[in-house]
GROMACS .gro file of N, CA, C and O in nm:
model
  512
    1MET      N    1   1.261  -1.423  -0.554
    1MET     CA    2   1.243  -1.406  -0.411
    1MET      C    3   1.104  -1.450  -0.371
    1MET      O    4   1.009  -1.432  -0.443
    2SER      N    5   1.093  -1.503  -0.250
    2SER     CA    6   0.964  -1.549  -0.201
    2SER      C    7   0.893  -1.438  -0.125
    2SER      O    8   0.953  -1.338  -0.086
    3ILE      N    9   0.767  -1.462  -0.101
    3ILE     CA   10   0.686  -1.364  -0.027
    3ILE      C   11   0.744  -1.341   0.112
    3ILE      O   12   0.753  -1.226   0.158
    4ASN      N   13   0.787  -1.449   0.178
    4ASN     CA   14   0.840  -1.430   0.313
    4ASN      C   15   0.970  -1.351   0.312
    4ASN      O   16   0.996  -1.271   0.402
    5ASN      N   17   1.053  -1.366   0.208
    5ASN     CA   18   1.174  -1.283   0.197
    5ASN      C   19   1.138  -1.137   0.173
    5ASN      O   20   1.199  -1.047   0.229
    6ASN      N   21   1.038  -1.114   0.088
    6ASN     CA   22   0.992  -0.977   0.064
    6ASN      C   23   0.939  -0.916   0.193
    6ASN      O   24   0.965  -0.799   0.224
    7PHE      N   25   0.865  -0.995   0.269
    7PHE     CA   26   0.809  -0.949   0.396
    7PHE      C   27   0.921  -0.909   0.492
    7PHE      O   28   0.917  -0.801   0.552
    8LEU      N   29   1.023  -0.992   0.503
    8LEU     CA   30   1.138  -0.963   0.588
    8LEU      C   31   1.209  -0.837   0.541
    8LEU      O   32   1.246  -0.750   0.621
    9ASN      N   33   1.228  -0.822   0.410
    9ASN     CA   34   1.297  -0.705   0.356
    9ASN      C   35   1.221  -0.576   0.382
    9ASN      O   36   1.282  -0.472   0.408
   10ILE      N   37   1.090  -0.582   0.379
   10ILE     CA   38   1.009  -0.463   0.411
   10ILE      C   39   1.043  -0.416   0.552
   10ILE      O   40   1.070  -0.298   0.575
   11ARG      N   41   1.041  -0.510   0.646
   11ARG     CA   42   1.068  -0.474   0.786
   11ARG      C   43   1.207  -0.414   0.802
   11ARG      O   44   1.226  -0.312   0.868
   12LYS      N   45   1.307  -0.477   0.737
   12LYS     CA   46   1.444  -0.427   0.748
   12LYS      C   47   1.459  -0.289   0.687
   12LYS      O   48   1.525  -0.202   0.743
   13ILE      N   49   1.399  -0.269   0.571
   13ILE     CA   50   1.409  -0.138   0.504
   13ILE      C   51   1.343  -0.029   0.587
   13ILE      O   52   1.391   0.084   0.594
   14LEU      N   53   1.234  -0.063   0.654
   14LEU     CA   54   1.166   0.034   0.738
   14LEU      C   55   1.239   0.057   0.871
   14LEU      O   56   1.205   0.148   0.945
   15GLY      N   57   1.337  -0.028   0.900
   15GLY     CA   58   1.416  -0.010   1.021
   15GLY      C   59   1.342  -0.047   1.148
   15GLY      O   60   1.368   0.010   1.254
   16LEU      N   61   1.251  -0.143   1.138
   16LEU     CA   62   1.171  -0.183   1.254
   16LEU      C   63   1.215  -0.320   1.303
   16LEU      O   64   1.253  -0.406   1.223
   17ASN      N   65   1.208  -0.341   1.435
   17ASN     CA   66   1.228  -0.476   1.486
   17ASN      C   67   1.096  -0.551   1.474
   17ASN      O   68   0.992  -0.492   1.439
   18GLN      N   69   1.096  -0.679   1.503
   18GLN     CA   70   0.976  -0.760   1.485
   18GLN      C   71   0.860  -0.711   1.572
   18GLN      O   72   0.745  -0.711   1.529
   19THR      N   73   0.891  -0.668   1.693
   19THR     CA   74   0.786  -0.622   1.784
   19THR      C   75   0.721  -0.493   1.731
   19THR      O   76   0.598  -0.481   1.730
   20GLU      N   77   0.802  -0.398   1.687
   20GLU     CA   78   0.749  -0.273   1.632
   20GLU      C   79   0.666  -0.299   1.506
   20GLU      O   80   0.559  -0.241   1.487
   21PHE      N   81   0.718  -0.387   1.420
   21PHE     CA   82   0.650  -0.423   1.297
   21PHE      C   83   0.515  -0.488   1.329
   21PHE      O   84   0.413  -0.455   1.269
   22ALA      N   85   0.514  -0.575   1.428
   22ALA     CA   86   0.391  -0.645   1.469
   22ALA      C   87   0.286  -0.545   1.518
   22ALA      O   88   0.168  -0.557   1.483
   23GLU      N   89   0.329  -0.448   1.597
   23GLU     CA   90   0.235  -0.347   1.649
   23GLU      C   91   0.170  -0.271   1.535
   23GLU      O   92   0.049  -0.250   1.535
   24LYS      N   93   0.250  -0.229   1.439
   24LYS     CA   94   0.196  -0.153   1.326
   24LYS      C   95   0.101  -0.236   1.239
   24LYS      O   96   0.008  -0.183   1.181
   25LEU      N   97   0.128  -0.366   1.232
   25LEU     CA   98   0.045  -0.454   1.149
   25LEU      C   99  -0.066  -0.522   1.229
   25LEU      O  100  -0.140  -0.605   1.177
   26GLU      N  101  -0.078  -0.485   1.357
   26GLU     CA  102  -0.183  -0.537   1.445
   26GLU      C  103  -0.179  -0.689   1.455
   26GLU      O  104  -0.278  -0.758   1.434
   27THR      N  105  -0.060  -0.741   1.486
   27THR     CA  106  -0.042  -0.883   1.505
   27THR      C  107   0.063  -0.904   1.613
   27THR      O  108   0.100  -0.809   1.681
   28SER      N  109   0.111  -1.026   1.630
   28SER     CA  110   0.210  -1.054   1.734
   28SER      C  111   0.350  -1.070   1.677
   28SER      O  112   0.366  -1.102   1.559
   29GLN      N  113   0.449  -1.049   1.760
   29GLN     CA  114   0.589  -1.067   1.719
   29GLN      C  115   0.612  -1.212   1.678
   29GLN      O  116   0.684  -1.240   1.584
   30ASN      N  117   0.549  -1.305   1.749
   30ASN     CA  118   0.564  -1.447   1.719
   30ASN      C  119   0.518  -1.478   1.575
   30ASN      O  120   0.584  -1.551   1.502
   31LEU      N  121   0.404  -1.419   1.535
   31LEU     CA  122   0.356  -1.441   1.398
   31LEU      C  123   0.446  -1.374   1.295
   31LEU      O  124   0.470  -1.430   1.188
   32ILE      N  125   0.500  -1.257   1.328
   32ILE     CA  126   0.593  -1.191   1.235
   32ILE      C  127   0.711  -1.285   1.208
   32ILE      O  128   0.752  -1.304   1.093
   33SER      N  129   0.765  -1.346   1.311
   33SER     CA  130   0.876  -1.439   1.296
   33SER      C  131   0.836  -1.556   1.206
   33SER      O  132   0.912  -1.595   1.117
   34LYS      N  133   0.718  -1.609   1.227
   34LYS     CA  134   0.671  -1.723   1.146
   34LYS      C  135   0.649  -1.683   0.999
   34LYS      O  136   0.679  -1.759   0.908
   35TYR      N  137   0.596  -1.562   0.977
   35TYR     CA  138   0.577  -1.514   0.839
   35TYR      C  139   0.713  -1.502   0.770
   35TYR      O  140   0.729  -1.542   0.655
   36GLU      N  141   0.810  -1.442   0.840
   36GLU     CA  142   0.942  -1.421   0.782
   36GLU      C  143   1.012  -1.552   0.748
   36GLU      O  144   1.086  -1.561   0.651
   37LYS      N  145   0.990  -1.654   0.829
   37LYS     CA  146   1.052  -1.785   0.806
   37LYS      C  147   0.974  -1.870   0.707
   37LYS      O  148   1.018  -1.978   0.669
   38GLY      N  149   0.856  -1.824   0.667
   38GLY     CA  150   0.773  -1.901   0.575
   38GLY      C  151   0.700  -2.016   0.642
   38GLY      O  152   0.651  -2.106   0.574
   39GLN      N  153   0.690  -2.013   0.774
   39GLN     CA  154   0.623  -2.120   0.847
   39GLN      C  155   0.471  -2.106   0.841
   39GLN      O  156   0.399  -2.203   0.858
   40VAL      N  157   0.426  -1.982   0.821
   40VAL     CA  158   0.283  -1.952   0.812
   40VAL      C  159   0.262  -1.859   0.693
   40VAL      O  160   0.342  -1.767   0.672
   41GLU      N  161   0.157  -1.883   0.615
   41GLU     CA  162   0.127  -1.794   0.502
   41GLU      C  163   0.075  -1.660   0.553
   41GLU      O  164   0.006  -1.654   0.655
   42LEU      N  165   0.107  -1.556   0.478
   42LEU     CA  166   0.056  -1.423   0.513
   42LEU      C  167  -0.094  -1.418   0.489
   42LEU      O  168  -0.139  -1.443   0.377
   43PRO      N  169  -0.172  -1.385   0.591
   43PRO     CA  170  -0.317  -1.373   0.570
   43PRO      C  171  -0.349  -1.241   0.499
   43PRO      O  172  -0.268  -1.146   0.499
   44PHE      N  173  -0.467  -1.233   0.442
   44PHE     CA  174  -0.509  -1.113   0.370
   44PHE      C  175  -0.501  -0.990   0.460
   44PHE      O  176  -0.461  -0.884   0.414
   45LYS      N  177  -0.539  -1.004   0.586
   45LYS     CA  178  -0.538  -0.889   0.678
   45LYS      C  179  -0.398  -0.826   0.685
   45LYS      O  180  -0.383  -0.704   0.681
   46ILE      N  181  -0.293  -0.909   0.693
   46ILE     CA  182  -0.157  -0.857   0.702
   46ILE      C  183  -0.116  -0.794   0.569
   46ILE      O  184  -0.056  -0.686   0.566
   47ILE      N  185  -0.149  -0.859   0.459
   47ILE     CA  186  -0.118  -0.804   0.327
   47ILE      C  187  -0.187  -0.670   0.309
   47ILE      O  188  -0.127  -0.572   0.265
   48ASN      N  189  -0.312  -0.661   0.349
   48ASN     CA  190  -0.388  -0.537   0.339
   48ASN      C  191  -0.327  -0.429   0.429
   48ASN      O  192  -0.315  -0.313   0.388
   49ASN      N  193  -0.285  -0.467   0.551
   49ASN     CA  194  -0.224  -0.370   0.641
   49ASN      C  195  -0.089  -0.320   0.588
   49ASN      O  196  -0.054  -0.203   0.605
   50LEU      N  197  -0.013  -0.409   0.524
   50LEU     CA  198   0.113  -0.366   0.462
   50LEU      C  199   0.086  -0.257   0.359
   50LEU      O  200   0.158  -0.158   0.350
   51ASN      N  201  -0.019  -0.277   0.283
   51ASN     CA  202  -0.057  -0.181   0.181
   51ASN      C  203  -0.103  -0.050   0.242
   51ASN      O  204  -0.059   0.058   0.201
   52LYS      N  205  -0.190  -0.058   0.343
   52LYS     CA  206  -0.245   0.063   0.403
   52LYS      C  207  -0.145   0.138   0.490
   52LYS      O  208  -0.132   0.259   0.481
   53VAL      N  209  -0.072   0.066   0.575
   53VAL     CA  210   0.015   0.129   0.673
   53VAL      C  211   0.148   0.174   0.611
   53VAL      O  212   0.197   0.283   0.641
   54PHE      N  213   0.206   0.090   0.525
   54PHE     CA  214   0.339   0.119   0.472
   54PHE      C  215   0.342   0.150   0.323
   54PHE      O  216   0.449   0.166   0.266
   55ASN      N  217   0.224   0.155   0.260
   55ASN     CA  218   0.218   0.189   0.118
   55ASN      C  219   0.288   0.083   0.030
   55ASN      O  220   0.345   0.115  -0.073
   56ILE      N  221   0.285  -0.043   0.074
   56ILE     CA  222   0.351  -0.151   0.001
   56ILE      C  223   0.267  -0.192  -0.119
   56ILE      O  224   0.146  -0.208  -0.110
   57ASN      N  225   0.335  -0.209  -0.232
   57ASN     CA  226   0.273  -0.255  -0.355
   57ASN      C  227   0.247  -0.405  -0.341
   57ASN      O  228   0.341  -0.484  -0.335
   58ILE      N  229   0.121  -0.444  -0.336
   58ILE     CA  230   0.087  -0.585  -0.317
   58ILE      C  231   0.140  -0.671  -0.431
   58ILE      O  232   0.186  -0.783  -0.409
   59ASN      N  233   0.137  -0.617  -0.552
   59ASN     CA  234   0.191  -0.691  -0.666
   59ASN      C  235   0.339  -0.724  -0.644
   59ASN      O  236   0.384  -0.836  -0.669
   60TRP      N  237   0.416  -0.628  -0.594
   60TRP     CA  238   0.558  -0.653  -0.565
   60TRP      C  239   0.571  -0.759  -0.456
   60TRP      O  240   0.652  -0.850  -0.468
   61LEU      N  241   0.492  -0.747  -0.351
   61LEU     CA  242   0.500  -0.843  -0.241
   61LEU      C  243   0.477  -0.986  -0.290
   61LEU      O  244   0.551  -1.077  -0.254
   62LEU      N  245   0.376  -1.005  -0.373
   62LEU     CA  246   0.337  -1.139  -0.415
   62LEU      C  247   0.418  -1.193  -0.533
   62LEU      O  248   0.442  -1.313  -0.541
   63THR      N  249   0.461  -1.104  -0.624
   63THR     CA  250   0.526  -1.151  -0.747
   63THR      C  251   0.668  -1.100  -0.765
   63THR      O  252   0.737  -1.140  -0.859
   64ASN      N  253   0.709  -1.006  -0.679
   64ASN     CA  254   0.841  -0.944  -0.688
   64ASN      C  255   0.860  -0.866  -0.819
   64ASN      O  256   0.970  -0.857  -0.871
   65THR      N  257   0.751  -0.812  -0.871
   65THR     CA  258   0.760  -0.729  -0.991
   65THR      C  259   0.710  -0.589  -0.957
   65THR      O  260   0.621  -0.572  -0.875
   66GLY      N  261   0.768  -0.490  -1.022
   66GLY     CA  262   0.732  -0.351  -0.995
   66GLY      C  263   0.811  -0.297  -0.876
   66GLY      O  264   0.911  -0.354  -0.834
   67ASN      N  265   0.764  -0.187  -0.824
   67ASN     CA  266   0.828  -0.122  -0.710
   67ASN      C  267   0.772  -0.175  -0.579
   67ASN      O  268   0.657  -0.215  -0.572
   68MET      N  269   0.856  -0.172  -0.476
   68MET     CA  270   0.814  -0.217  -0.344
   68MET      C  271   0.701  -0.128  -0.291
   68MET      O  272   0.607  -0.177  -0.230
   69PHE      N  273   0.712   0.001  -0.313
   69PHE     CA  274   0.612   0.095  -0.263
   69PHE      C  275   0.518   0.135  -0.376
   69PHE      O  276   0.557   0.140  -0.493
   70ARG      N  277   0.392   0.162  -0.340
   70ARG     CA  278   0.291   0.195  -0.441
   70ARG      C  279   0.326   0.321  -0.518
   70ARG      O  280   0.293   0.332  -0.634
   71THR      N  281   0.388   0.417  -0.454
   71THR     CA  282   0.425   0.540  -0.523
   71THR      C  283   0.573   0.534  -0.554
   71THR      O  284   0.644   0.449  -0.506
   72ASN      N  285   0.619   0.626  -0.632
   72ASN     CA  286   0.761   0.629  -0.667
   72ASN      C  287   0.843   0.708  -0.566
   72ASN      O  288   0.956   0.743  -0.594
   73GLU      N  289   0.788   0.736  -0.448
   73GLU     CA  290   0.860   0.813  -0.348
   73GLU      C  291   0.983   0.740  -0.296
   73GLU      O  292   1.081   0.801  -0.261
   74THR      N  293   0.977   0.608  -0.287
   74THR     CA  294   1.089   0.530  -0.238
   74THR      C  295   1.134   0.436  -0.349
   74THR      O  296   1.068   0.338  -0.377
   75PRO      N  297   1.246   0.466  -0.415
   75PRO     CA  298   1.289   0.383  -0.527
   75PRO      C  299   1.337   0.247  -0.479
   75PRO      O  300   1.390   0.234  -0.370
   76LYS      N  301   1.316   0.146  -0.563
   76LYS     CA  302   1.364   0.012  -0.531
   76LYS      C  303   1.513   0.007  -0.557
   76LYS      O  304   1.561   0.046  -0.661
   77LYS      N  305   1.586  -0.039  -0.460
   77LYS     CA  306   1.731  -0.052  -0.469
   77LYS      C  307   1.767  -0.196  -0.443
   77LYS      O  308   1.682  -0.280  -0.422
   78ASP      N  309   1.896  -0.223  -0.438
   78ASP     CA  310   1.943  -0.356  -0.403
   78ASP      C  311   1.900  -0.385  -0.260
   78ASP      O  312   1.939  -0.316  -0.166
   79ILE      N  313   1.817  -0.484  -0.243
   79ILE     CA  314   1.758  -0.517  -0.115
   79ILE      C  315   1.864  -0.553  -0.012
   79ILE      O  316   1.843  -0.539   0.108
   80ASN      N  317   1.982  -0.600  -0.056
   80ASN     CA  318   2.087  -0.638   0.037
   80ASN      C  319   2.160  -0.517   0.093
   80ASN      O  320   2.230  -0.526   0.192
   81ASP      N  321   2.146  -0.403   0.030
   81ASP     CA  322   2.212  -0.281   0.076
   81ASP      C  323   2.116  -0.201   0.162
   81ASP      O  324   2.073  -0.094   0.126
   82THR      N  325   2.081  -0.255   0.278
   82THR     CA  326   1.979  -0.191   0.362
   82THR      C  327   2.028  -0.064   0.428
   82THR      O  328   1.948   0.021   0.460
   83SER      N  329   2.158  -0.047   0.446
   83SER     CA  330   2.205   0.075   0.513
   83SER      C  331   2.170   0.199   0.431
   83SER      O  332   2.120   0.296   0.485
   84ASN      N  333   2.196   0.196   0.300
   84ASN     CA  334   2.162   0.310   0.216
   84ASN      C  335   2.011   0.328   0.204
   84ASN      O  336   1.962   0.439   0.202
   85LEU      N  337   1.937   0.217   0.198
   85LEU     CA  338   1.792   0.227   0.188
   85LEU      C  339   1.732   0.290   0.313
   85LEU      O  340   1.641   0.371   0.303
   86LEU      N  341   1.785   0.255   0.430
   86LEU     CA  342   1.733   0.313   0.553
   86LEU      C  343   1.758   0.463   0.556
   86LEU      O  344   1.671   0.540   0.594
   87VAL      N  345   1.877   0.505   0.517
   87VAL     CA  346   1.909   0.648   0.514
   87VAL      C  347   1.818   0.719   0.415
   87VAL      O  348   1.761   0.824   0.447
   88GLU      N  349   1.800   0.662   0.295
   88GLU     CA  350   1.713   0.723   0.195
   88GLU      C  351   1.569   0.728   0.243
   88GLU      O  352   1.500   0.828   0.224
   89ASN      N  353   1.522   0.619   0.304
   89ASN     CA  354   1.384   0.613   0.350
   89ASN      C  355   1.359   0.718   0.459
   89ASN      O  356   1.257   0.785   0.457
   90LYS      N  357   1.453   0.734   0.551
   90LYS     CA  358   1.439   0.835   0.656
   90LYS      C  359   1.441   0.975   0.596
   90LYS      O  360   1.365   1.062   0.638
   91SER      N  361   1.526   0.995   0.497
   91SER     CA  362   1.534   1.125   0.431
   91SER      C  363   1.404   1.156   0.357
   91SER      O  364   1.353   1.268   0.364
   92LEU      N  365   1.351   1.057   0.287
   92LEU     CA  366   1.225   1.076   0.216
   92LEU      C  367   1.112   1.104   0.314
   92LEU      O  368   1.025   1.187   0.288
   93PHE      N  369   1.114   1.035   0.428
   93PHE     CA  370   1.012   1.057   0.530
   93PHE      C  371   1.018   1.202   0.579
   93PHE      O  372   0.916   1.269   0.590
   94LYS      N  373   1.138   1.249   0.608
   94LYS     CA  374   1.154   1.387   0.655
   94LYS      C  375   1.106   1.487   0.551
   94LYS      O  376   1.035   1.582   0.583
   95ASP      N  377   1.144   1.464   0.425
   95ASP     CA  378   1.101   1.553   0.317
   95ASP      C  379   0.949   1.555   0.305
   95ASP      O  380   0.887   1.660   0.291
   96GLU      N  381   0.889   1.436   0.308
   96GLU     CA  382   0.744   1.426   0.297
   96GLU      C  383   0.676   1.494   0.414
   96GLU      O  384   0.578   1.567   0.398
   97LEU      N  385   0.731   1.474   0.534
   97LEU     CA  386   0.674   1.536   0.653
   97LEU      C  387   0.680   1.689   0.643
   97LEU      O  388   0.581   1.758   0.669
   98LEU      N  389   0.795   1.741   0.604
   98LEU     CA  390   0.808   1.886   0.589
   98LEU      C  391   0.713   1.941   0.483
   98LEU      O  392   0.650   2.046   0.503
   99ASN      N  393   0.700   1.872   0.372
   99ASN     CA  394   0.607   1.915   0.267
   99ASN      C  395   0.464   1.916   0.319
   99ASN      O  396   0.387   2.008   0.292
  100ASP      N  397   0.426   1.811   0.393
  100ASP     CA  398   0.290   1.804   0.446
  100ASP      C  399   0.265   1.914   0.548
  100ASP      O  400   0.158   1.974   0.550
  101ILE      N  401   0.362   1.942   0.633
  101ILE     CA  402   0.346   2.047   0.733
  101ILE      C  403   0.326   2.183   0.666
  101ILE      O  404   0.243   2.263   0.709
  102GLN      N  405   0.399   2.206   0.559
  102GLN     CA  406   0.387   2.334   0.489
  102GLN      C  407   0.250   2.353   0.425
  102GLN      O  408   0.209   2.466   0.399
  103LYS      N  409   0.178   2.245   0.403
  103LYS     CA  410   0.044   2.254   0.344
  103LYS      C  411  -0.060   2.296   0.448
  103LYS      O  412  -0.169   2.337   0.413
  104LEU      N  413  -0.025   2.284   0.576
  104LEU     CA  414  -0.117   2.318   0.683
  104LEU      C  415  -0.124   2.469   0.703
  104LEU      O  416  -0.032   2.543   0.667
  105SER      N  417  -0.233   2.513   0.766
  105SER     CA  418  -0.244   2.654   0.800
  105SER      C  419  -0.138   2.687   0.905
  105SER      O  420  -0.085   2.598   0.973
  106GLN      N  421  -0.108   2.815   0.919
  106GLN     CA  422  -0.008   2.859   1.017
  106GLN      C  423  -0.046   2.815   1.157
  106GLN      O  424   0.038   2.770   1.234
  107LYS      N  425  -0.173   2.823   1.188
  107LYS     CA  426  -0.222   2.784   1.321
  107LYS      C  427  -0.199   2.635   1.347
  107LYS      O  428  -0.155   2.595   1.455
  108ARG      N  429  -0.226   2.550   1.246
  108ARG     CA  430  -0.205   2.406   1.260
  108ARG      C  431  -0.056   2.375   1.271
  108ARG      O  432  -0.015   2.287   1.345
  109GLN      N  433   0.027   2.448   1.195
  109GLN     CA  434   0.172   2.427   1.203
  109GLN      C  435   0.220   2.456   1.344
  109GLN      O  436   0.300   2.379   1.400
  110GLU      N  437   0.173   2.564   1.403
  110GLU     CA  438   0.211   2.599   1.540
  110GLU      C  439   0.163   2.493   1.638
  110GLU      O  440   0.236   2.456   1.731
  111TYR      N  441   0.041   2.443   1.618
  111TYR     CA  442  -0.012   2.339   1.706
  111TYR      C  443   0.081   2.218   1.705
  111TYR      O  444   0.119   2.167   1.810
  112TYR      N  445   0.117   2.169   1.586
  112TYR     CA  446   0.201   2.050   1.577
  112TYR      C  447   0.342   2.075   1.628
  112TYR      O  448   0.404   1.987   1.689
  113TYR      N  449   0.392   2.195   1.609
  113TYR     CA  450   0.522   2.231   1.663
  113TYR      C  451   0.521   2.215   1.815
  113TYR      O  452   0.607   2.151   1.874
  114HIS      N  453   0.418   2.273   1.880
  114HIS     CA  454   0.409   2.266   2.025
  114HIS      C  455   0.379   2.124   2.072
  114HIS      O  456   0.427   2.081   2.178
  115ARG      N  457   0.302   2.050   1.995
  115ARG     CA  458   0.271   1.911   2.030
  115ARG      C  459   0.399   1.826   2.028
  115ARG      O  460   0.422   1.746   2.117
  116ILE      N  461   0.483   1.845   1.927
  116ILE     CA  462   0.609   1.772   1.917
  116ILE      C  463   0.700   1.809   2.034
  116ILE      O  464   0.761   1.723   2.097
  117LYS      N  465   0.709   1.938   2.063
  117LYS     CA  466   0.793   1.982   2.175
  117LYS      C  467   0.744   1.921   2.306
  117LYS      O  468   0.825   1.876   2.388
  118ALA      N  469   0.613   1.918   2.326
  118ALA     CA  470   0.558   1.860   2.448
  118ALA      C  471   0.591   1.711   2.456
  118ALA      O  472   0.626   1.660   2.563
  119ASP      N  473   0.581   1.640   2.345
  119ASP     CA  474   0.614   1.497   2.344
  119ASP      C  475   0.761   1.474   2.375
  119ASP      O  476   0.797   1.380   2.447
  120LEU      N  477   0.848   1.559   2.323
  120LEU     CA  478   0.992   1.546   2.351
  120LEU      C  479   1.023   1.569   2.499
  120LEU      O  480   1.101   1.495   2.558
  121ILE      N  481   0.958   1.668   2.555
  121ILE     CA  482   0.977   1.695   2.698
  121ILE      C  483   0.926   1.579   2.781
  121ILE      O  484   0.993   1.534   2.876
  122GLU      N  485   0.811   1.526   2.744
  122GLU     CA  486   0.754   1.411   2.815
  122GLU      C  487   0.848   1.291   2.809
  122GLU      O  488   0.872   1.222   2.908
  123ASP      N  489   0.907   1.265   2.691
  123ASP     CA  490   1.002   1.155   2.676
  123ASP      C  491   1.125   1.176   2.763
  123ASP      O  492   1.177   1.083   2.822
  124GLU      N  493   1.174   1.301   2.768
  124GLU     CA  494   1.290   1.332   2.851
  124GLU      C  495   1.261   1.306   2.998
  124GLU      O  496   1.343   1.249   3.069
  125LEU      N  497   1.143   1.347   3.041
  125LEU     CA  498   1.106   1.327   3.182
  125LEU      C  499   1.094   1.178   3.215
  125LEU      O  500   1.130   1.136   3.325
  126LYS      N  501   1.043   1.099   3.123
  126LYS     CA  502   1.030   0.955   3.146
  126LYS      C  503   1.166   0.887   3.153
  126LYS      O  504   1.182   0.790   3.226
  127SER      N  505   1.263   0.935   3.078
  127SER     CA  506   1.394   0.871   3.075
  127SER      C  507   1.480   0.908   3.196
  127SER      O  508   1.580   0.844   3.222
  128ASP      N  509   1.443   1.013   3.266
  128ASP     CA  510   1.521   1.055   3.384
  128ASP      C  511   1.489   0.974   3.505
  128ASP      O  512   1.405   0.907   3.529
   0.00000   0.00000   0.00000
């Protein structure tokens, strides 16, 4: 597999469209499209952001060896079976989030609980 195919697979596994992926990587949707098609080489900044933002194993990205993610939290599966990977990735995210929340003090847990509720209410009001 080529780097641009690996790049495309990362986006699909994360369940992001090109615009969302571009925002997280601090670039444009147009460049994401060009990277995925192999029209433009991935610059170091994007490779570094993949590593920092999504925990992507740079060795896997460049050589297709090892695991896609730096840690073993997300196992490498058949890249063509993205439906199961998306479900697993979302499940792992939820588990990790819950574990992290439990590490916080009770006061911080309450703060984030109310912050999430406030964000949900704000989203509801915007959609009406």
